[in-house]
Each structure stands twice: as C-alpha cells, then as structure tokens.
Short mmCIF file of C-alpha atoms and ligand atoms in Angstrom, two decimals:
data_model
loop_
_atom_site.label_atom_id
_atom_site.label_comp_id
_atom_site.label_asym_id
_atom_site.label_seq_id
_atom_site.Cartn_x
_atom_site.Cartn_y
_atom_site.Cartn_z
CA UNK F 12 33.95 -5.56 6.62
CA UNK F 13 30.15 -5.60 8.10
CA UNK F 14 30.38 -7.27 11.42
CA UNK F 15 28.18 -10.16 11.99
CA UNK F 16 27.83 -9.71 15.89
CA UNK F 17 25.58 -6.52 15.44
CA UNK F 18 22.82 -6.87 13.43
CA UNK F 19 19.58 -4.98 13.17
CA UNK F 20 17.58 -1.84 12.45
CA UNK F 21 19.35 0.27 10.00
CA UNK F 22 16.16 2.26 9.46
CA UNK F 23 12.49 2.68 10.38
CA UNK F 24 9.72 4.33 8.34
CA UNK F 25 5.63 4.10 8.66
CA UNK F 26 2.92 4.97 6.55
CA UNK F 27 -0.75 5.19 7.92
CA UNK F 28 -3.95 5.51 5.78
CA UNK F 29 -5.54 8.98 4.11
CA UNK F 30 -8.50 9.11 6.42
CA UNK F 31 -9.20 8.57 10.19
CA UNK F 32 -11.88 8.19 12.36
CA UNK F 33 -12.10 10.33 15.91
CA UNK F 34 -13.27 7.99 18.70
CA UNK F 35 -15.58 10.37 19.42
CA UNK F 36 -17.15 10.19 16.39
CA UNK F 37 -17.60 6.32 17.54
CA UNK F 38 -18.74 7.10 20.59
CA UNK F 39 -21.70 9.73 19.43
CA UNK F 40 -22.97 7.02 17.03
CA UNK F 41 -23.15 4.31 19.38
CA UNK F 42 -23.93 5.96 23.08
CA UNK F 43 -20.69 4.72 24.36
CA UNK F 44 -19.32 7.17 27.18
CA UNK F 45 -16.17 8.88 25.54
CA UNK F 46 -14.42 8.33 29.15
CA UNK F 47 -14.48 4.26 27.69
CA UNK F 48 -12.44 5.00 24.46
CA UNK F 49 -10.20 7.08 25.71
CA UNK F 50 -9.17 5.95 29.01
CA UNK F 51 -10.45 2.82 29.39
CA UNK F 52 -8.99 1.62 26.15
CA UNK F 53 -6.15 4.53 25.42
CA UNK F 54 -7.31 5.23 21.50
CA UNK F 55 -8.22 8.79 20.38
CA UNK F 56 -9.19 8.04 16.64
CA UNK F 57 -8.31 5.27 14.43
CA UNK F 58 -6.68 5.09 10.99
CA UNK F 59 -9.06 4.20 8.07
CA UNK F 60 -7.85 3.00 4.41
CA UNK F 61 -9.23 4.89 1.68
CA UNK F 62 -11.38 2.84 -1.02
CA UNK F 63 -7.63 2.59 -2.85
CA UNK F 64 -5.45 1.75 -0.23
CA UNK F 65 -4.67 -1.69 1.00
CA UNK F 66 -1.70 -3.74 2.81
CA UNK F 67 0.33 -3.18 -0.11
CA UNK F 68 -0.13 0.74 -0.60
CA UNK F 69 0.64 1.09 2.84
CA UNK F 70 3.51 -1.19 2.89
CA UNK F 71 5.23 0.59 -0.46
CA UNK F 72 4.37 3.84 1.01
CA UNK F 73 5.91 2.72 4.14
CA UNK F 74 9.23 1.65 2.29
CA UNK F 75 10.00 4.02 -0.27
CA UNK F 76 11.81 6.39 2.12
CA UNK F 77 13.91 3.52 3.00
CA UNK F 78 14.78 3.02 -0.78
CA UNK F 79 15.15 6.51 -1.51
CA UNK F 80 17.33 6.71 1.45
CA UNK F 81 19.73 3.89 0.94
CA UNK F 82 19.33 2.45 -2.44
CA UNK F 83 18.28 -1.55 -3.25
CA UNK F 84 22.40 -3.00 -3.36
CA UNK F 85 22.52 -5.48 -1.22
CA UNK F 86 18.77 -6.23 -0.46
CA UNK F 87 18.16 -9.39 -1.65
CA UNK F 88 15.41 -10.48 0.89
CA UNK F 89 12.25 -8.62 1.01
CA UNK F 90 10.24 -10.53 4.26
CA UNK F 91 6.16 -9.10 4.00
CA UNK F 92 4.43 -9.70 7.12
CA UNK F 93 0.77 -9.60 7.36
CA UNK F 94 -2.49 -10.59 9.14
CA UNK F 95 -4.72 -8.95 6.88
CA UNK F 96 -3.09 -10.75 3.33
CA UNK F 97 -5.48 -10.22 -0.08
CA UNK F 98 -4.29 -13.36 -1.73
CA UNK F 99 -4.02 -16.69 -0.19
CA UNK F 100 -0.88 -18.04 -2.81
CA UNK F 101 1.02 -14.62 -4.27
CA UNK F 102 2.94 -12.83 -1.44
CA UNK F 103 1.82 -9.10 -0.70
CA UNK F 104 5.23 -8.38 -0.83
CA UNK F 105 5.99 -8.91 -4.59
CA UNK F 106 3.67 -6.36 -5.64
CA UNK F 107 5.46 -3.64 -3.28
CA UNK F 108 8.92 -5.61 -4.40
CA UNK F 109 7.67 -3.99 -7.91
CA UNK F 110 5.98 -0.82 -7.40
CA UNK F 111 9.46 -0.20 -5.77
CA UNK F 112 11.55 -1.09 -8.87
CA UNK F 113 13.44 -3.60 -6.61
CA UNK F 114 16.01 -5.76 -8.70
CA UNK F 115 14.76 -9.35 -10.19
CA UNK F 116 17.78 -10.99 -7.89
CA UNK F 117 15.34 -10.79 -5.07
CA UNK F 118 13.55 -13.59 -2.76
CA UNK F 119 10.18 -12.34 -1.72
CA UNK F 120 7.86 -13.92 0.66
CA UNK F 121 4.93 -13.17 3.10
CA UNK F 122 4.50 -14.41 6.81
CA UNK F 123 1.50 -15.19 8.77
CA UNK F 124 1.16 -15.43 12.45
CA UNK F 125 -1.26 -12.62 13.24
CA UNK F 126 0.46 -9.62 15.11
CA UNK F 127 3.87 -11.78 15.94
CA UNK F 128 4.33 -11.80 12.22
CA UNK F 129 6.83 -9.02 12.03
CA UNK F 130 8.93 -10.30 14.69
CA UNK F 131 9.20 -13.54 13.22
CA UNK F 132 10.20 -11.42 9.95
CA UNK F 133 12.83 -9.19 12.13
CA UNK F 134 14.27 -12.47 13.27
CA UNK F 135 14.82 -14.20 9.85
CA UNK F 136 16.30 -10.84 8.48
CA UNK F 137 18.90 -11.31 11.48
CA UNK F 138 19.56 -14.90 10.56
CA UNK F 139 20.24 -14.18 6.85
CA UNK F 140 22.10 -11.12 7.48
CA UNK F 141 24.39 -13.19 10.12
CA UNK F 142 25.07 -15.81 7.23
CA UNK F 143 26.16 -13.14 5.27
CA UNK F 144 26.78 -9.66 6.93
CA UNK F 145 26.82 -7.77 3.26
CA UNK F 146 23.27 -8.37 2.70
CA UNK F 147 20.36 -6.42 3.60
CA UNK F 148 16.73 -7.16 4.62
CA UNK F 149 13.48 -5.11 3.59
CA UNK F 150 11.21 -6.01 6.43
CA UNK F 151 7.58 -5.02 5.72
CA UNK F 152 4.89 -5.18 8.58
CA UNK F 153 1.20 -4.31 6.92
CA UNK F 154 -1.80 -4.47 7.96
CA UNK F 155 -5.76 -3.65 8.28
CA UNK F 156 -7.38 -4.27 11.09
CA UNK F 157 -11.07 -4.66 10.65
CA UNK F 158 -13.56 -6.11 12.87
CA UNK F 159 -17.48 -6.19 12.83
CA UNK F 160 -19.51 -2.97 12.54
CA UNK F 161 -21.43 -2.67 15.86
CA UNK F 162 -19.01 -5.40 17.62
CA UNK F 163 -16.74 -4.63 20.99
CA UNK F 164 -14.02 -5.13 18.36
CA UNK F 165 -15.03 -1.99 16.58
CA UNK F 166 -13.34 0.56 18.71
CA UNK F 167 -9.65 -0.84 18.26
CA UNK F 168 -9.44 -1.15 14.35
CA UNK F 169 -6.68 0.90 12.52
CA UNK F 170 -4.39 0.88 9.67
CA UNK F 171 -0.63 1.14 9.27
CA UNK F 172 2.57 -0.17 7.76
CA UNK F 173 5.82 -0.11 9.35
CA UNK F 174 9.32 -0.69 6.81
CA UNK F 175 12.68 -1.73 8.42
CA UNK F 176 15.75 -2.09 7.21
CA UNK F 177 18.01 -5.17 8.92
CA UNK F 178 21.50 -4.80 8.34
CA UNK F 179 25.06 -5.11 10.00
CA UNK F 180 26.03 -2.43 11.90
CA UNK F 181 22.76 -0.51 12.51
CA UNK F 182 21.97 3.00 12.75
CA UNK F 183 19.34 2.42 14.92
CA UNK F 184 18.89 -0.58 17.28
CA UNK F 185 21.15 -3.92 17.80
CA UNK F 186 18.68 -6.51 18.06
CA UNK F 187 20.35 -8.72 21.43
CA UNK F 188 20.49 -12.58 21.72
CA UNK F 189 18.50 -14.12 23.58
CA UNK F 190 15.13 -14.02 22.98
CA UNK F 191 12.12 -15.51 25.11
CA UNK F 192 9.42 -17.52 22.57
CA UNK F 193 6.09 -18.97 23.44
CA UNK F 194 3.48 -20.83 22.40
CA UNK F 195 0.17 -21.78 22.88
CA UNK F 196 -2.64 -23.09 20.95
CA UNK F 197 -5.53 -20.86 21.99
CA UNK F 198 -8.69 -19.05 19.93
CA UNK F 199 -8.87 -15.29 21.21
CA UNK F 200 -8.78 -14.05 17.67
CA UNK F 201 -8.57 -15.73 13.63
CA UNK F 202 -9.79 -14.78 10.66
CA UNK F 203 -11.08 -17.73 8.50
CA UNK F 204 -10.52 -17.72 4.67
CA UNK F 205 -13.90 -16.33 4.22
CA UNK F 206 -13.75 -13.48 6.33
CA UNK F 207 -12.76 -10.38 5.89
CA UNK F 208 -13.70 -9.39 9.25
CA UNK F 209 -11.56 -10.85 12.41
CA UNK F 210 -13.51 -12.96 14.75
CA UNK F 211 -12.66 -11.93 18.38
CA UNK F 212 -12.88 -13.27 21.73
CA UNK F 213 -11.66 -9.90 23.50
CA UNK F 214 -11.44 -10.94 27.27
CA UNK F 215 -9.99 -14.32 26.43
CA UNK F 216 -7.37 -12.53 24.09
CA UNK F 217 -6.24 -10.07 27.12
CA UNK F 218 -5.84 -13.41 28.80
CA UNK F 219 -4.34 -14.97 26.53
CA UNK F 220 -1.61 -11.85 25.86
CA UNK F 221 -1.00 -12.19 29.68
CA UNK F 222 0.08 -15.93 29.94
CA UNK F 223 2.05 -15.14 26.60
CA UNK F 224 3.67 -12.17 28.36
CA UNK F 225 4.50 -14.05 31.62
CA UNK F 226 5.62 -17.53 29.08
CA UNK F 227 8.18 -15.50 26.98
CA UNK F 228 9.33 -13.75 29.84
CA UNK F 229 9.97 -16.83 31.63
CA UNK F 230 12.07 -18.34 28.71
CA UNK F 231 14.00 -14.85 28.33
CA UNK F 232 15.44 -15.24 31.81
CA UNK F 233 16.15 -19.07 31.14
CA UNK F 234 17.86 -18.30 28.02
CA UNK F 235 19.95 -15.65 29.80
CA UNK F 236 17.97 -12.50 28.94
CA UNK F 237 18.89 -9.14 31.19
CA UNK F 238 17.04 -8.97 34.50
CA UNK F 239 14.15 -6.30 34.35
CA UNK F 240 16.00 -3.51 35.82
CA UNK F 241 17.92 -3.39 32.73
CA UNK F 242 15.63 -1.77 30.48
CA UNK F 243 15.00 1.48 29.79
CA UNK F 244 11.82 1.30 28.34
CA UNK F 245 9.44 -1.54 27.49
CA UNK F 246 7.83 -1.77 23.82
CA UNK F 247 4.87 -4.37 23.71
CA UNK F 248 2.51 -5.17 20.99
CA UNK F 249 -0.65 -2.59 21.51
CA UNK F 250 -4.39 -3.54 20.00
CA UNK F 251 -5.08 -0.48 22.16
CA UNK F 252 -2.93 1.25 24.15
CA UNK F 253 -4.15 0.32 27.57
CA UNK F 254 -3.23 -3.16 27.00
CA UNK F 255 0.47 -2.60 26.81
CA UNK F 256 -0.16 -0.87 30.77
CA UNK F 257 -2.12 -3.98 31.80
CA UNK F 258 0.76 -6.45 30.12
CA UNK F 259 3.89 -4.33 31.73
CA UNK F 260 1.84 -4.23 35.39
CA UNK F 261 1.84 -7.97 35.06
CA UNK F 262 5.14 -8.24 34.22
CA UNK F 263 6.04 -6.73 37.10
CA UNK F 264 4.06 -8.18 39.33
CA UNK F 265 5.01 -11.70 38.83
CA UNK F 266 8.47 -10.62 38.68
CA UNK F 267 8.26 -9.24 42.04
CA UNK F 268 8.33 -5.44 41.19
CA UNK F 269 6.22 -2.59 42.39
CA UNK F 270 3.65 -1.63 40.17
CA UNK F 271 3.56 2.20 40.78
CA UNK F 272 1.88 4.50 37.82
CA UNK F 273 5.22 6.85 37.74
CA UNK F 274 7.12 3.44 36.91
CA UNK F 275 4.93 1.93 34.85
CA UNK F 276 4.47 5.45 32.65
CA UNK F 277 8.26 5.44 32.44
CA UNK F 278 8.72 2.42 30.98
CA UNK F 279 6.17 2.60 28.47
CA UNK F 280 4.58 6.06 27.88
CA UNK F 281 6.20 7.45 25.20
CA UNK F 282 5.61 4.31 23.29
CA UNK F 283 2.03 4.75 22.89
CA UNK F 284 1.53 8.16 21.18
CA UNK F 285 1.55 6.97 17.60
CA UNK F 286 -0.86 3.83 18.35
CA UNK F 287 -3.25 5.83 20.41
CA UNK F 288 -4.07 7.78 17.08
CA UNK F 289 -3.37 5.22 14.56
CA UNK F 290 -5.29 2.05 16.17
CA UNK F 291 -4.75 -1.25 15.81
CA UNK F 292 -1.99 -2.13 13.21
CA UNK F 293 -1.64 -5.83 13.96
CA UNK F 294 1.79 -7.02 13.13
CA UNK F 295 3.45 -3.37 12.99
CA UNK F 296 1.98 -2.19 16.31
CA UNK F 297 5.12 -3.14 18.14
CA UNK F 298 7.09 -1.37 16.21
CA UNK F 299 5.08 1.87 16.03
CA UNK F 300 6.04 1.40 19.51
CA UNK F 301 9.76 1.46 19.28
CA UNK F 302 9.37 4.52 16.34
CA UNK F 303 7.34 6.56 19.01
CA UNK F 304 9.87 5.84 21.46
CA UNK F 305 13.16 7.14 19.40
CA UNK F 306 10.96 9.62 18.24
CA UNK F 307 10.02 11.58 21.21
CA UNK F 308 12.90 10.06 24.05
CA UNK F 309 15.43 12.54 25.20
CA UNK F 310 18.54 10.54 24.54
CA UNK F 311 18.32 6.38 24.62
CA UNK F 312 22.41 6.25 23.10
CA UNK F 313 23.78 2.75 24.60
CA UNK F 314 20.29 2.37 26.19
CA UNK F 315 18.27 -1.24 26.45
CA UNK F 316 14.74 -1.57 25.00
CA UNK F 317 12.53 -4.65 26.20
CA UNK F 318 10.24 -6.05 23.43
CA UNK F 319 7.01 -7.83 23.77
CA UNK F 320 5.98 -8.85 20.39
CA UNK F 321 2.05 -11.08 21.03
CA UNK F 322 0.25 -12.59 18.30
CA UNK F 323 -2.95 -14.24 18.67
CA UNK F 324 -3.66 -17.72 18.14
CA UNK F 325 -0.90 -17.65 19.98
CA UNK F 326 3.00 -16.91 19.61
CA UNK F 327 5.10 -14.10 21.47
CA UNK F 328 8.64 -13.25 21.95
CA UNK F 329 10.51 -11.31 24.45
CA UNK F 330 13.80 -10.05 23.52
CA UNK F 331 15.85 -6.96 23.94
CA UNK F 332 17.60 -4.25 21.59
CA UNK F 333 20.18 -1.85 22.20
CA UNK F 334 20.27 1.53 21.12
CA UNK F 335 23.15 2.51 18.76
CA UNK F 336 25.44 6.23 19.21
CA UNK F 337 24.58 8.86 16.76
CA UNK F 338 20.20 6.86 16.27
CA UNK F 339 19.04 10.26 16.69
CA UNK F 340 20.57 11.96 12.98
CA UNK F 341 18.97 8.79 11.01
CA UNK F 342 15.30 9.22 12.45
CA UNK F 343 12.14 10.36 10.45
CA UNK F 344 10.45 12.11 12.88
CA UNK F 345 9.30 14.74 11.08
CA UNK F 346 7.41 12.37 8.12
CA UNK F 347 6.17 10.36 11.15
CA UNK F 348 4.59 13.37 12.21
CA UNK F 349 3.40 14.14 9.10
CA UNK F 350 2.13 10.72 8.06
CA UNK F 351 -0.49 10.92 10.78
CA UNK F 352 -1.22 14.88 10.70
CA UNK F 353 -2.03 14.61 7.45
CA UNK F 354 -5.09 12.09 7.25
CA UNK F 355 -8.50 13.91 6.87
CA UNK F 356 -11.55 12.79 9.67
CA UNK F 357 -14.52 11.30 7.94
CA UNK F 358 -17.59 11.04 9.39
CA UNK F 359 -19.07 8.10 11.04
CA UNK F 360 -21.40 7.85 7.90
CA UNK F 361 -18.57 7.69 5.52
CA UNK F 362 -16.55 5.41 8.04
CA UNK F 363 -18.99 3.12 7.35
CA UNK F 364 -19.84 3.34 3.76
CA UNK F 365 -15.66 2.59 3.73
CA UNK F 366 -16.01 -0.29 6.04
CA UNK F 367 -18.82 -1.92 4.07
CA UNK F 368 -16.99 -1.76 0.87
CA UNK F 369 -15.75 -5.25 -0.92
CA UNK F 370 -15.06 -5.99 -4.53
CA UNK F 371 -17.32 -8.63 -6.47
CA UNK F 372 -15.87 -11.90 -7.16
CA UNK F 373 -17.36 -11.75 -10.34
CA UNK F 374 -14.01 -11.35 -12.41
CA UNK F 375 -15.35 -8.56 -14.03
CA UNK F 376 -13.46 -5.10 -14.39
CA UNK F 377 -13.99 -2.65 -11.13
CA UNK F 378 -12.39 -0.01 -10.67
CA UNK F 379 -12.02 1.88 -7.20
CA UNK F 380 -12.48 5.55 -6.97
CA UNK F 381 -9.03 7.81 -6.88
CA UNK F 382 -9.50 8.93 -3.34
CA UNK F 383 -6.10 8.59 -1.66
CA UNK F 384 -3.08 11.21 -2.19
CA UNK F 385 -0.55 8.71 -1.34
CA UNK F 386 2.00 7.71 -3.93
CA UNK F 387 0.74 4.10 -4.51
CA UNK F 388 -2.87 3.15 -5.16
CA UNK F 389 -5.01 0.08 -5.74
CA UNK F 390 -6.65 0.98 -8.79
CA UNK F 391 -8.76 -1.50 -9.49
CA UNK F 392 -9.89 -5.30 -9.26
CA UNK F 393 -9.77 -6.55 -13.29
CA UNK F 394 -10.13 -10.19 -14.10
CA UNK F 395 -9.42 -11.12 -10.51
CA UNK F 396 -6.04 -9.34 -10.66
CA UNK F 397 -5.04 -6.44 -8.06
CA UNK F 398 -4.22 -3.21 -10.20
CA UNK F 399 -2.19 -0.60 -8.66
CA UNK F 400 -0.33 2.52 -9.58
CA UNK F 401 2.12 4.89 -8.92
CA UNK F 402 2.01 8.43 -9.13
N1 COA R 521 -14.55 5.61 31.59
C1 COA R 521 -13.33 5.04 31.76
N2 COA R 521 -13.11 3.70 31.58
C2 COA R 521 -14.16 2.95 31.19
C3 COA R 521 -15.46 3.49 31.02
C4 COA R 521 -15.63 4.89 31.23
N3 COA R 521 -16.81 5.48 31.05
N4 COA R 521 -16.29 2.49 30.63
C5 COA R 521 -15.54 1.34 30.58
N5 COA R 521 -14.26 1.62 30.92
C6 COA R 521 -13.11 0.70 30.96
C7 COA R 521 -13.45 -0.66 31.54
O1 COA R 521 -13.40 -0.64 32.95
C8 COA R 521 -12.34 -1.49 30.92
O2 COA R 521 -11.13 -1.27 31.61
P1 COA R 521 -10.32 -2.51 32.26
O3 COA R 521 -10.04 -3.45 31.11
O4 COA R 521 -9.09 -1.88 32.78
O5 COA R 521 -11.23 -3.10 33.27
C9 COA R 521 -12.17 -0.87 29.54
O6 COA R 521 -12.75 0.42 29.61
C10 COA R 521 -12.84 -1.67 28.41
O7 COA R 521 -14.14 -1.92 28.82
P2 COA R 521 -14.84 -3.31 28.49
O8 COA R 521 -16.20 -3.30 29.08
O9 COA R 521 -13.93 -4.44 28.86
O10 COA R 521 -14.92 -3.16 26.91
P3 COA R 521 -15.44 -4.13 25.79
O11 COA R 521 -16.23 -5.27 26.30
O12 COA R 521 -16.09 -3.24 24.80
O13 COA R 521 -14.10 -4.76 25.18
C11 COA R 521 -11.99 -4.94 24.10
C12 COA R 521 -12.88 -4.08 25.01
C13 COA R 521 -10.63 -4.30 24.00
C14 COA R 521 -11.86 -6.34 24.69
C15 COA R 521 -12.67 -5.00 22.70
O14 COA R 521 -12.58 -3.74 22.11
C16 COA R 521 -12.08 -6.04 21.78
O15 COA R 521 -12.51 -7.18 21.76
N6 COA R 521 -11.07 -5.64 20.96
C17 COA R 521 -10.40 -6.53 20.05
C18 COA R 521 -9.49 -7.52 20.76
C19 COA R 521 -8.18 -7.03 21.17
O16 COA R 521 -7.74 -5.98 20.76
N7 COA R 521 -7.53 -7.86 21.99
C20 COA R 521 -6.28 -7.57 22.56
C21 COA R 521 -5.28 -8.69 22.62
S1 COA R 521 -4.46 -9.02 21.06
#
C-alpha cells in the first residue's frame, strides 16, 4: 500500500533545444562587455528552439524517458505548465499526452501563472496523489522564453522543458508541508495575447522577486516551515543565474544571517550550472535547479532542500523537500549532460533569422523545415492546426 504521507518526485528528466547561442556571440554583435553576461548576469550561452521545436517538442522530449522508464499505469493526470502556450483554448499538454501514446482514461490540462506555473502544477499532483496514493502525476514544465531583439531582455532568453513524475513514495524528493505562498498584483513582466514577445520591466521585476522572496518566506515560518539553518541547499527560480545570489543574500539578510560569499555559494552553487547554459526556462527554471543540484551534490540522502518558486505578475511559494535514501541510482545525469552537450552554436545571424521566424495566420499549409534531431517535431502549421511528428 502507497503511503499518502510521502508524496513527490518519483523522477526528473529535461530536454533543452537543438541549437544555442554563446553569450559571447551576443556580446560581439551588440558591444556589450562580455564581463556583463557572464558575471554580472551568470549566463554563458542560451538555448535556442530550432524552426521545429516548440513547448510541446520540448515537453514530449522531456517526458519520454519518464514513460519509457516507468510505464503510463496509474497516470491519470497529465498537469502542462507553461508561460509561453501556442493556443489560447487546447492545452499544450494533450498534444504531448498523444505523441506519448498515453491512455484515453487521462485528464489533461495546462496552467498559467508565468514561471510559478510548475509549482502550482507540483502542488496539485500532491493533492491528487494524497486523495488517492495509487495514482500518478505527469508534471510538464515548458517553455520559450523570448524577448525583443535589441532589448535588455535579450540576454536572458532560453529554452527548456523539465518532466516530473509525482507519486507516493518517491525516489527522489518528499515534497514537505508547509509551504509559504504570496501574492501580489504587480507588472514586471506579461505577455499580452498578441505578443509573442514578453514585455519586461527588468529592475521592477528584481524588485518585485525580492518582496515575493521575503512575502513567502514570511508565511513559511508562520505556517511552521523549518528555520533557515535547516537547509542544505536553496533552489530558487533563476531568469539568470545571478538573480538566485541576489534573492538568497536577501533572504538572509532580513532573516538576520551573514551574507558571506562561501555561504551563499554553498547554498546555491551547484544549482546554477544547467541554467547558466540553458537560459531562461520560465516555469522549469526552478527545477533545472533542483536536477543540477542531485546531479552534481556529493550525497544529499535525508538532506532538506529550500525552494523558491517566483512568477511574475506575481505569485511565489516557499516550501521545502527532503531528499529520499538510495535518489542517487534513479538520476539521469548522464542524458542531462548530454541534452545540453549536444546542441550545435549558431551564429548571431542565424540566432536571429530563428528569432524572427512566425507562421502566417493565413490558414494556409506551411510547413517548417526538418532542422531538429530530436524525437518529436512541429512539422508544420496546416489549416490553423499544429502538425507534429515522431521519429
Ligand atoms: N562586468 C561585470 N558586471 C557587469 C558589467 C561588467 N562589464 N557591466 C554590468 N555589470 C553588472 C551590473 O552591475 C549589474 O549587476 P547588479 O544587478 O548586481 O548591479 C548586472 O551586470 C546587470 O546590469 P544592468 O545594467 O542592470 O543590466 P540591464 O539593464 O541590461 O538589465 C536585466 C539586466 C536582467 C534586468 C535584463 O536582462 C532583463 O530585463 N531581463 C529580463 C527580466 C528578468 O529576467 N527578470 C528577473 C525576475 S523574473
């Protein structure tokens, strides 16, 4: 019998995009000293989706392993969460739910609430799992982040998609009650219907992430959290990877603590290592955070994890996970690895050209060249209906 008290990640796979872009490459187009990208910011390069890759390519890619590891009995949820969705009425998730071969006794749905959107997903997989400890979730966290050509914004897009698997008695982390929510109605970053493009207000959203940090924080201790000293290491949402430093020094300075570099490294520093080549990945950032972190970690066994899940507009949560005995035989560090070695650097030209790329809304048929090597591609846009394949 599954027991209800421990609930949540079984397993934890991402997929990033075919091509990337060096920051350098950024940086020689537009005069920017390197020194800005890469310290004052944290990012190296920065995934980029192929002309046939999307939220859902990445998202199936990301969760295939999962399937092939474990088999579809007992998923009947599939929870798709997105910033970057391609339809504003069928859920993102339905497609992957099919290039999958998932069964037909399946709910699918997609949730919005720009980066927090995973976390929100994470934390209805719990609920339905603790009404009924036999079941098991497909979480799905996809997204592209795109901003203007030429804009501030430009230097922390990126592309990934991160697959969980929410079950009783996890392999990898217990997700802990309680957690710390907040919520505040601000406008650091949206993305109107229109747009494909975000709209950013970057100092106001580093603001903003700060009050949420401080706001959840302050609810996790009212709520009963652990006190600071507990954790072992600190995963926060990352747009770029300095802003997970500047977010953990003010959580410990307005809890009191020192704010040394050798303390705030350990906390966080192996978190970062996947982001600072990937880029932005909106909702699955977080949690490219926690895969760097059992990825690369000595030995977290029994171990707490803090986790500061921000999403603009704006909602965050602080809550805490526990790592399970035995995490380290039912990683995928090796296909992590590979996932990110294996994208090819384009140009600044070609970045561009990708960037600039929409399809007509024309209804006519269009389809997109065959440039990815992933397993699952969009292959074209026919009669206003997403094509995709599997190879
Ligand atoms: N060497 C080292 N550091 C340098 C530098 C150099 N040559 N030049 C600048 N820097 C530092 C700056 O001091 C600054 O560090 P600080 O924030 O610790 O003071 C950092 O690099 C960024 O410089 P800044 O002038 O603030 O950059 P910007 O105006 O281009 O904006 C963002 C940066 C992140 C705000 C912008 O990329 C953005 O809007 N991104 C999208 C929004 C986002 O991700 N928000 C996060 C919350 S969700």
């Amino acid at each position: 019998m599954a027991n209800a008290s421990a609930i949540g990640i079984h397993d934890l796979s991402f997929a990033t995009t075919e091509f990337v872009l060096p920051h350098t490459a950024l940086a020689e187009y537009n005069g920017t000293d390197i020194g800005k990208y890469h310290k004052g910011i944290g990012q190296l390069s920065m995934s980029v989706p192929a002309a046939d890759e999307d939220i859902v390519t990445l998202g199936a890619a990301a969760a295939a392993p999962i399937i092939a590891r474990h088999g579809s009995d007992g998923i009947r949820t599939v929870v798709f969460a997105t910033e970057s969705s391609i339809d504003q009425a069928k859920a993102a998730g339905v497609y992957v739910h099919s290039l999958l071969g998932l069964p037909s006794a399946t709910r699918v749905v997609e949730l919005k609430q720009a980066c927090y959107g995973a976390t929100a997903a994470l934390q209805f997989a719990i609920g339905l799992v603790h009404r009924d400890p036999a079941q098991r979730v497909l979480v799905i966290a996809s997204d592209v982040s795109k901003y203007e050509l030429d804009s501030p914004g430009e230097a922390t897009q990126g592309a990934a998609a991160v697959a969980m698997l929410v079950s009783a008695d996890p392999a990898l982390v217990r997700i802990e009650e309680p957690s710390g929510v907040f919520t505040a109605d601000v406008m650091d970053f949206w993305r109107p219907n229109y747009r494909d493009a975000a709209l950013v207000d970057g100092q106001e959203s580093i603001t903003a992430y700060l009050q949420a940090v401080e706001g959840s924080w302050k609810d996790y201790t009212e709520q009963g959290g652990r006190p600071l000293d507990d954790f072992a290491a600190f995963c926060y949402h990352q747009p770029f990877t300095k802003m997970a430093y500047k977010a953990h020094r003010h959580l410990l300075n307005v809890t009191g603590h020192d704010t040394d570099d050798d303390r705030v490294t350990r906390d966080l520093g192996l978190t970062t290592a996947y982001n600072t080549v990937i880029g932005n990945s909106y909702t699955a950032s977080v949690y490219l955070g926690l895969a760097a972190l059992l990825d690369q970690a000595d030995d977290l066994t029994g171990k707490a994890v803090a986790f500061l899940s921000y999403g603009s507009g704006s909602v965050a949560e602080f809550f805490a996970g526990t790592v399970v005995p035995g995490y380290r035989e039912h990683l995928r560090t090796e296909a992590h690895r590979e996932a990110i070695d294996r994208r090819k650097a384009v140009d600044y030209a070609r970045y561009r050209e990708l960037h600039e790329r929409s399809f007509p809304a024309d209804g006519g048929d269009h389809p997109t060249p065959a440039e990815t090597t992933g397993a699952f591609r969009l292959a074209a846009l026919r009669g206003h209906k997403r094509i995709y394949e599997t190879r």
